[in-house]
GROMACS .gro file of C-alpha atoms in nm:
model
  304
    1UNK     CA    1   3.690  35.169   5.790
    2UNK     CA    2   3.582  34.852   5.870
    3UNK     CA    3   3.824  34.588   5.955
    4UNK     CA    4   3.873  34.270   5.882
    5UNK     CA    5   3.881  33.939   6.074
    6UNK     CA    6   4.206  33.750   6.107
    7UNK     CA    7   4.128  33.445   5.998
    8UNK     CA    8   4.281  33.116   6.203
    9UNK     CA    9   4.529  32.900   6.026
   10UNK     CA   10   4.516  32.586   6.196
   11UNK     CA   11   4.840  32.342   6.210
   12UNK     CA   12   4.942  32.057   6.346
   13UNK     CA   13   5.129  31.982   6.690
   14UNK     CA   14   5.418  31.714   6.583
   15UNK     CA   15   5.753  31.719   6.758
   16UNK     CA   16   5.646  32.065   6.987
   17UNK     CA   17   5.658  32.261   6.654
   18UNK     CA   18   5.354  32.359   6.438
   19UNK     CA   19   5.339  32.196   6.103
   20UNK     CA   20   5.115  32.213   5.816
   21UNK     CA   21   5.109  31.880   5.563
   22UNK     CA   22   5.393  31.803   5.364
   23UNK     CA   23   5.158  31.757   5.109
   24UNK     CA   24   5.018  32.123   5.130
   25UNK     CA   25   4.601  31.961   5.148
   26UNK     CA   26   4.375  32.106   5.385
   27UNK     CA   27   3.989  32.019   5.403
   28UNK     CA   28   3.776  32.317   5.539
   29UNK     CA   29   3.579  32.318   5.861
   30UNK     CA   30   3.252  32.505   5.940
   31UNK     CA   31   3.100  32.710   6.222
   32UNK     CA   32   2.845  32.604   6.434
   33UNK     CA   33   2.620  32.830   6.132
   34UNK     CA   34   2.755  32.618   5.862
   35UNK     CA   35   2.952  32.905   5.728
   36UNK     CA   36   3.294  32.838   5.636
   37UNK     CA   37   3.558  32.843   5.946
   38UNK     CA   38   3.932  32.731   5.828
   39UNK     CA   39   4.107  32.463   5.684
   40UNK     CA   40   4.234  32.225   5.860
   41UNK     CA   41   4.565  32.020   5.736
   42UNK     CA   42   4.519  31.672   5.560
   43UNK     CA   43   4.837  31.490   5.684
   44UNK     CA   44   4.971  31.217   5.471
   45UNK     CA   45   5.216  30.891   5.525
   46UNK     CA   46   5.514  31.063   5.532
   47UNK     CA   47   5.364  31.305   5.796
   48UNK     CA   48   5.290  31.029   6.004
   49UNK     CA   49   5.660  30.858   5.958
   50UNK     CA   50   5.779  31.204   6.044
   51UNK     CA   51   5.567  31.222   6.397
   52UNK     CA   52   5.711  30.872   6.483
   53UNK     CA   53   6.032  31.000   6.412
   54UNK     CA   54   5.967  31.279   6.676
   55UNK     CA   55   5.811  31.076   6.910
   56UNK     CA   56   6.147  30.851   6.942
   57UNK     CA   57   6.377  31.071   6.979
   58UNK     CA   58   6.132  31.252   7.315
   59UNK     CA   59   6.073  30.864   7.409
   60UNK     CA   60   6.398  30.824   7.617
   61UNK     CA   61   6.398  31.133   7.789
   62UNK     CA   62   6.038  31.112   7.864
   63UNK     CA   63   6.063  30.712   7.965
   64UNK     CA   64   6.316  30.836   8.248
   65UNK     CA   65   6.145  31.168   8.391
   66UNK     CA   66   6.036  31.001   8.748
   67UNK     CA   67   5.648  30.893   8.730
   68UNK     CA   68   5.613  31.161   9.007
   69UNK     CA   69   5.695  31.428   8.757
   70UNK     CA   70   5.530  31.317   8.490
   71UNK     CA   71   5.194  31.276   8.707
   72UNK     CA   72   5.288  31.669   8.743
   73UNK     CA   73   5.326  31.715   8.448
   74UNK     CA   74   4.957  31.568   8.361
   75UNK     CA   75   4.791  31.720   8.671
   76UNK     CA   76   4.922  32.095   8.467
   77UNK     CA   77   4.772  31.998   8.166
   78UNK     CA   78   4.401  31.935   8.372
   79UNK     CA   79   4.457  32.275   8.489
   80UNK     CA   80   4.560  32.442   8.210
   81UNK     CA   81   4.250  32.335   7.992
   82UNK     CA   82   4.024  32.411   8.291
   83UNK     CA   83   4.158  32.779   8.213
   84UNK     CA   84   4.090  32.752   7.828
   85UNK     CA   85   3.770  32.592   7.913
   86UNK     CA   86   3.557  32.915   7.717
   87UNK     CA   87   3.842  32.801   7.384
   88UNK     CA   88   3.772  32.453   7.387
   89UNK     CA   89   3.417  32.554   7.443
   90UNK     CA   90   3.413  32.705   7.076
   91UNK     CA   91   3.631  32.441   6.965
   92UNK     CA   92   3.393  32.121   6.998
   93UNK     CA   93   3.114  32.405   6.883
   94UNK     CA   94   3.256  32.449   6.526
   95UNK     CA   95   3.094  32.222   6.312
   96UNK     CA   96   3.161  31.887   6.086
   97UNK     CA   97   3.424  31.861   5.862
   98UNK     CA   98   3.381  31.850   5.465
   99UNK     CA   99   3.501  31.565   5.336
  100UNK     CA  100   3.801  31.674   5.075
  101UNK     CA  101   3.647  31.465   4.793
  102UNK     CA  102   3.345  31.254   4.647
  103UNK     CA  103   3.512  30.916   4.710
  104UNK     CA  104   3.627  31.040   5.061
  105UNK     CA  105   3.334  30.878   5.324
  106UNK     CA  106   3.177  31.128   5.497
  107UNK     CA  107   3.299  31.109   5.858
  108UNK     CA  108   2.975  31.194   5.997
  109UNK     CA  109   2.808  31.547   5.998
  110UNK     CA  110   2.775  31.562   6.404
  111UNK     CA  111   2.568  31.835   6.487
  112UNK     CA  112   2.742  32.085   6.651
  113UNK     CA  113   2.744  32.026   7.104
  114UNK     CA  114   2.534  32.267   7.279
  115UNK     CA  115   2.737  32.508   7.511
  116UNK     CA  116   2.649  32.262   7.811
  117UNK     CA  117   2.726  31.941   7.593
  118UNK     CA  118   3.049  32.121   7.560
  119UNK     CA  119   3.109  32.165   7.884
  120UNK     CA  120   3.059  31.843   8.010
  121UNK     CA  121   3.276  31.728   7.782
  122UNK     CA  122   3.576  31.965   7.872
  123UNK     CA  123   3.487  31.915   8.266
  124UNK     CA  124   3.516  31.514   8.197
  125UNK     CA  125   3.831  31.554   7.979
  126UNK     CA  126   3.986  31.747   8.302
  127UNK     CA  127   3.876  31.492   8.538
  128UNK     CA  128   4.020  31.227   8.325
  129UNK     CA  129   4.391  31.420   8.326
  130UNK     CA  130   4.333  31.485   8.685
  131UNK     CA  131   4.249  31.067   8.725
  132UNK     CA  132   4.565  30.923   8.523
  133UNK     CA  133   4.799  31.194   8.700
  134UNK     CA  134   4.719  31.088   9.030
  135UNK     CA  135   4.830  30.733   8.954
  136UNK     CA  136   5.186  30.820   8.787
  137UNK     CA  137   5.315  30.724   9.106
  138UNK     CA  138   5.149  30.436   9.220
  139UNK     CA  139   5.029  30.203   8.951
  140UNK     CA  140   5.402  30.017   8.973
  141UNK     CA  141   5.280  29.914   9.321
  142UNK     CA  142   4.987  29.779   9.216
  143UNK     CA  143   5.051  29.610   8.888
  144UNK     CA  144   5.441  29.508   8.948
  145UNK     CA  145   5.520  29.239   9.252
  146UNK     CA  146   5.727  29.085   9.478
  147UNK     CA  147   5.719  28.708   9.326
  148UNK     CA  148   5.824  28.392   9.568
  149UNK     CA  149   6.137  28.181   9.484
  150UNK     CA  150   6.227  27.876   9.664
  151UNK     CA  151   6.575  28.000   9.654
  152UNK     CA  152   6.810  28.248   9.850
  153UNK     CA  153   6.659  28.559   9.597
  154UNK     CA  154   6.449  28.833   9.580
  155UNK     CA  155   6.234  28.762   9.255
  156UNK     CA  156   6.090  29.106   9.130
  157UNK     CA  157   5.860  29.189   8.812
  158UNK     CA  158   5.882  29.547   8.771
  159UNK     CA  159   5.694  29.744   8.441
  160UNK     CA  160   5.843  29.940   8.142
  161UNK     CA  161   5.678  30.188   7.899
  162UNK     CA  162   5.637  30.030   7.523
  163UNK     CA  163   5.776  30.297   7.313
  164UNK     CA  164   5.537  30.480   7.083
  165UNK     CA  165   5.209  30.419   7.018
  166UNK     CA  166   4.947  30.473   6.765
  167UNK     CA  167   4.617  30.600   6.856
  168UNK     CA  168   4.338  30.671   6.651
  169UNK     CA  169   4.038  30.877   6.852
  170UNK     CA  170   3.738  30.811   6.811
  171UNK     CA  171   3.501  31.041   6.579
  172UNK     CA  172   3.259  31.090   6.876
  173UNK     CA  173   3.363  31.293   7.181
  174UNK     CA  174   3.665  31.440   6.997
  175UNK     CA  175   3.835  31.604   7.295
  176UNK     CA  176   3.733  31.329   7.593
  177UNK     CA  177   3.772  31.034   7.338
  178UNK     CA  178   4.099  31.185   7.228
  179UNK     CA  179   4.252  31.250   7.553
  180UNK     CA  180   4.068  30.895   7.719
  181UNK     CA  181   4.350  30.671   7.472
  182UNK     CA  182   4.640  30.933   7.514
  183UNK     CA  183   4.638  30.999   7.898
  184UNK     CA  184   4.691  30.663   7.989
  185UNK     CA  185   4.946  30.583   7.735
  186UNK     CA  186   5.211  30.890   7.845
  187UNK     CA  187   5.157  30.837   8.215
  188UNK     CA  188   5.395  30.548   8.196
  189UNK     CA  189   5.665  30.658   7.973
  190UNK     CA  190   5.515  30.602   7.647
  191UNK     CA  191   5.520  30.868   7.364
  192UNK     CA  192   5.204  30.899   7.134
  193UNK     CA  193   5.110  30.950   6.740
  194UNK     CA  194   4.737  31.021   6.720
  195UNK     CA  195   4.514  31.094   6.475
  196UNK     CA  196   4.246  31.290   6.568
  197UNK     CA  197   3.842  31.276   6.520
  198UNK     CA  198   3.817  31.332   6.123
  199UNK     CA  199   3.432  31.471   6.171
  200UNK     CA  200   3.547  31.704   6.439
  201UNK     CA  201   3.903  31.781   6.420
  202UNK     CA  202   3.905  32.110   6.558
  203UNK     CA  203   3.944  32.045   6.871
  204UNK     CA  204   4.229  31.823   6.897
  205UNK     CA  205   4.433  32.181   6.696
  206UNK     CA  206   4.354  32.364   7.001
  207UNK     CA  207   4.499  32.070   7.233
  208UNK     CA  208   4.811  32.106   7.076
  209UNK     CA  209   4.829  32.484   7.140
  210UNK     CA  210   4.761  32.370   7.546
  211UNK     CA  211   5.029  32.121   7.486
  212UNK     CA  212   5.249  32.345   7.315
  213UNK     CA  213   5.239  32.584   7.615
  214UNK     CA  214   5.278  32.284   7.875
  215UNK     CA  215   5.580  32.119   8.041
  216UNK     CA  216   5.494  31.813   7.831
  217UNK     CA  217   5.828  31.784   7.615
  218UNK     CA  218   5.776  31.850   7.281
  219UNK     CA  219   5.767  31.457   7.091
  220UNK     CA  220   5.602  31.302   7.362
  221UNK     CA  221   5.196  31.353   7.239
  222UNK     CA  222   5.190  31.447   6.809
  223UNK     CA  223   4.869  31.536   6.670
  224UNK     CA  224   4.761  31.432   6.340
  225UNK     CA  225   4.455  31.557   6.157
  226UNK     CA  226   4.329  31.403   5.826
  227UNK     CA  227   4.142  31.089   5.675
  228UNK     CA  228   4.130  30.763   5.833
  229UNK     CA  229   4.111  30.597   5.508
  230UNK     CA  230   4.435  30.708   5.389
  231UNK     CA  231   4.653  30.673   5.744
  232UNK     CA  232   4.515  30.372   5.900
  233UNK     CA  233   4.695  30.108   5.676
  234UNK     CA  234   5.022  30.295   5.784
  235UNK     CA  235   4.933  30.300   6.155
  236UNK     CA  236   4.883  29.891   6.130
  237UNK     CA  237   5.225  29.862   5.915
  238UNK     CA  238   5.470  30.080   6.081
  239UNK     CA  239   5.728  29.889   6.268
  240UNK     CA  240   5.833  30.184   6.495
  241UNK     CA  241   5.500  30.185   6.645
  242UNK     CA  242   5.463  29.945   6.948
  243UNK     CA  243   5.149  29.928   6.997
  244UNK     CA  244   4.777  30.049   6.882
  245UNK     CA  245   4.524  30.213   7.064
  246UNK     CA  246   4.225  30.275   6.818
  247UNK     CA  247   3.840  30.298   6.825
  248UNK     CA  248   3.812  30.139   6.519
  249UNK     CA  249   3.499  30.032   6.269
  250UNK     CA  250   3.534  29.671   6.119
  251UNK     CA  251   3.726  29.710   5.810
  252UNK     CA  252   3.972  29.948   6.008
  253UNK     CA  253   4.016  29.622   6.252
  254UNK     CA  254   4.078  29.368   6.044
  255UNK     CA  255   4.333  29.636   5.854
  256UNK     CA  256   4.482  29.705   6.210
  257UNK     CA  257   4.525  29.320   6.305
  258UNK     CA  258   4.708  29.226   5.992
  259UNK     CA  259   4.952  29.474   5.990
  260UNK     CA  260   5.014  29.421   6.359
  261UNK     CA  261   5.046  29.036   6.324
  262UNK     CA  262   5.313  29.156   6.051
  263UNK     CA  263   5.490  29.406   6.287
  264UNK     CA  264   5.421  29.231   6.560
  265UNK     CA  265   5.228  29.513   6.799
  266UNK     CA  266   5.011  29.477   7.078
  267UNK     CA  267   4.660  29.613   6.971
  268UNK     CA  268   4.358  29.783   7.185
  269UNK     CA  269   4.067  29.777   7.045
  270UNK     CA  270   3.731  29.961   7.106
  271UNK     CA  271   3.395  29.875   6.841
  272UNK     CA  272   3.353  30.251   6.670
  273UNK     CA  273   2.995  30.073   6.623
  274UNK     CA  274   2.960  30.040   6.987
  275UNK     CA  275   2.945  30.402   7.050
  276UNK     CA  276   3.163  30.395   7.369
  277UNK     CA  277   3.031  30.640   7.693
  278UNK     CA  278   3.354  30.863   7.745
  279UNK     CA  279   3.156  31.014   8.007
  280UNK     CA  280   3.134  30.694   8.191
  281UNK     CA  281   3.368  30.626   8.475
  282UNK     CA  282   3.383  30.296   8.311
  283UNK     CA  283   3.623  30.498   8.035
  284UNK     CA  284   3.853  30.529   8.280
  285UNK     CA  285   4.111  30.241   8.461
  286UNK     CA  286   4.436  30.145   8.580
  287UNK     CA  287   4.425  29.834   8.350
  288UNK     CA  288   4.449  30.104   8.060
  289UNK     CA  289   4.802  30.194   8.154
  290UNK     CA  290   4.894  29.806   8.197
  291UNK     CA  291   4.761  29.788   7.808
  292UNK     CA  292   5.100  29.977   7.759
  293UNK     CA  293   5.335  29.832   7.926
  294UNK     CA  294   5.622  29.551   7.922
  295UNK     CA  295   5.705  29.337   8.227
  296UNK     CA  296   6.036  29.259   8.338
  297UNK     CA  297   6.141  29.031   8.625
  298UNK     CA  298   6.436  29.072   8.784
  299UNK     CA  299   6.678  28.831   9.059
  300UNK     CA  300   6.860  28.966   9.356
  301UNK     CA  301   7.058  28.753   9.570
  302UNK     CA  302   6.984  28.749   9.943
  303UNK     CA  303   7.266  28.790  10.181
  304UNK     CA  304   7.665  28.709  10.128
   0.00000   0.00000   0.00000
């Protein structure tokens, strides 16, 4: 008898639990042969609201875990996709995504990575955990200060995590790219919404099963697959989200600007037309965590 396959069911990762849409849409994914792989789910507005609403509630927790932990905490998560390197491997190897309908825009068609395209990619996106971990602990001594008063104080600007934050990855590089806007983000307290590469989403379902298995609190990083076109006006208009982090094409920007003059966020911008190097070290930089943070100065009297 011959037996058969048990087909993958991909979900999800929003507020540590696996989810499918609310809606109940799925697009379908292929193999690396073009034959059909799974479906993958097509999140809507109200999944989005619902992954800010998980995000807040694992901000405060998160926001006071001591930036030695949570530098921990992102050094496990290098190692533990080092040891699903051969998953992720087959992850960014499964083909495009098919666009769910004839007015959808086609995100793309990327070829499928070679095997050592693949694992450049995974060894970069390991590095980059590995880089952002290391400074949990020290980027409050290099971006806060000890400010001079001409007055018996101690003036003192010290830095404080955002909130949540929207990021939108960019369609290349869909694990690197991904993981290149949400590393820096969490290191500091922040909490994350992302939606993932539409042309390549797989990858981004099997993060959340390494994040699922982590000692990242469940809230703190939610996964979103599905069509830019349909979330992006609700990443620039949501007033729970502090701040955007999005590779973005020129429509998406302008949509992204307005609704952050009208909810007043602080926006990061990279040109999708540009074709950023993830690879680069250049992707990589303590001024991305002080994209996502407030500044607070503080007084302290000196003596009696």
């Amino acid at each position: 008898m011959t037996r058969l396959p048990i087909t993958k069911t991909p979900k999800v990762y929003v507020g540590g639990a696996f989810i499918r849409s609310e809606s109940g849409r799925t697009f379908p994914i292929q193999d690396a042969a073009g034959v059909f792989f799974a479906n993958i789910p097509q999140c809507t507005r109200k999944d989005l609201r619902n992954a800010v609403e998980a995000a807040a509630k694992a901000g405060p927790g998160w926001a006071r875990r001591t930036p030695y932990n949570r530098g921990q905490i992102l050094y496990r998560l290098g190692e533990m996709l080092e040891a699903r390197a051969a998953d992720m491997t087959e992850a960014l190897l499964v083909g495009a995504a098919t666009p769910p309908s004839p007015s959808a825009t086609r995100p793309g068609g990327r070829v499928p990575s070679s095997k050592a395209a693949a694992a450049r990619e995974i060894a970069a996106t390991v590095d980059r955990l590995i880089y952002y971990a290391g400074w949990a602990d020290k980027y409050e001594q290099v971006l806060g200060s000890v400010n001079p008063v001409a007055a018996p104080y101690f003036n003192f600007t010290v830095t404080e995590p955002m909130g949540i934050v929207g990021v939108l990855a960019p369609q290349e590089a869909p694990l690197l790219g991904l993981v290149s806007l949400v590393a820096p983000v969490i290191v500091s307290g922040n909490t994350v919404v992302a939606l993932a590469s539409t042309a390549q989403p797989y990858p981004a379902i099997v993060l959340g099963e390494i994040l699922a298995t982590s000692d990242l609190p469940g809230g703190v990083v939610n996964l979103l697959t599905g069509l830019r076109q349909e979330l992006v006006p609700t990443f620039a208009s949501h007033a729970h989200l502090r701040a955007l982090a999005a590779v973005a094409d020129a429509g998406e920007r302008k949509t992204l600007a307005l609704g952050a003059v009208e909810s007043v966020k602080r926006t990061r911008f990279w040109k999708a037309e540009e074709k950023t190097d993830w690879l680069s070290a250049q992707a990589e930089s303590l001024y991305a965590i002080r994209e996502f943070l407030e500044f607070k100065t503080t007084w302290h009297p000196v003596g009696a």
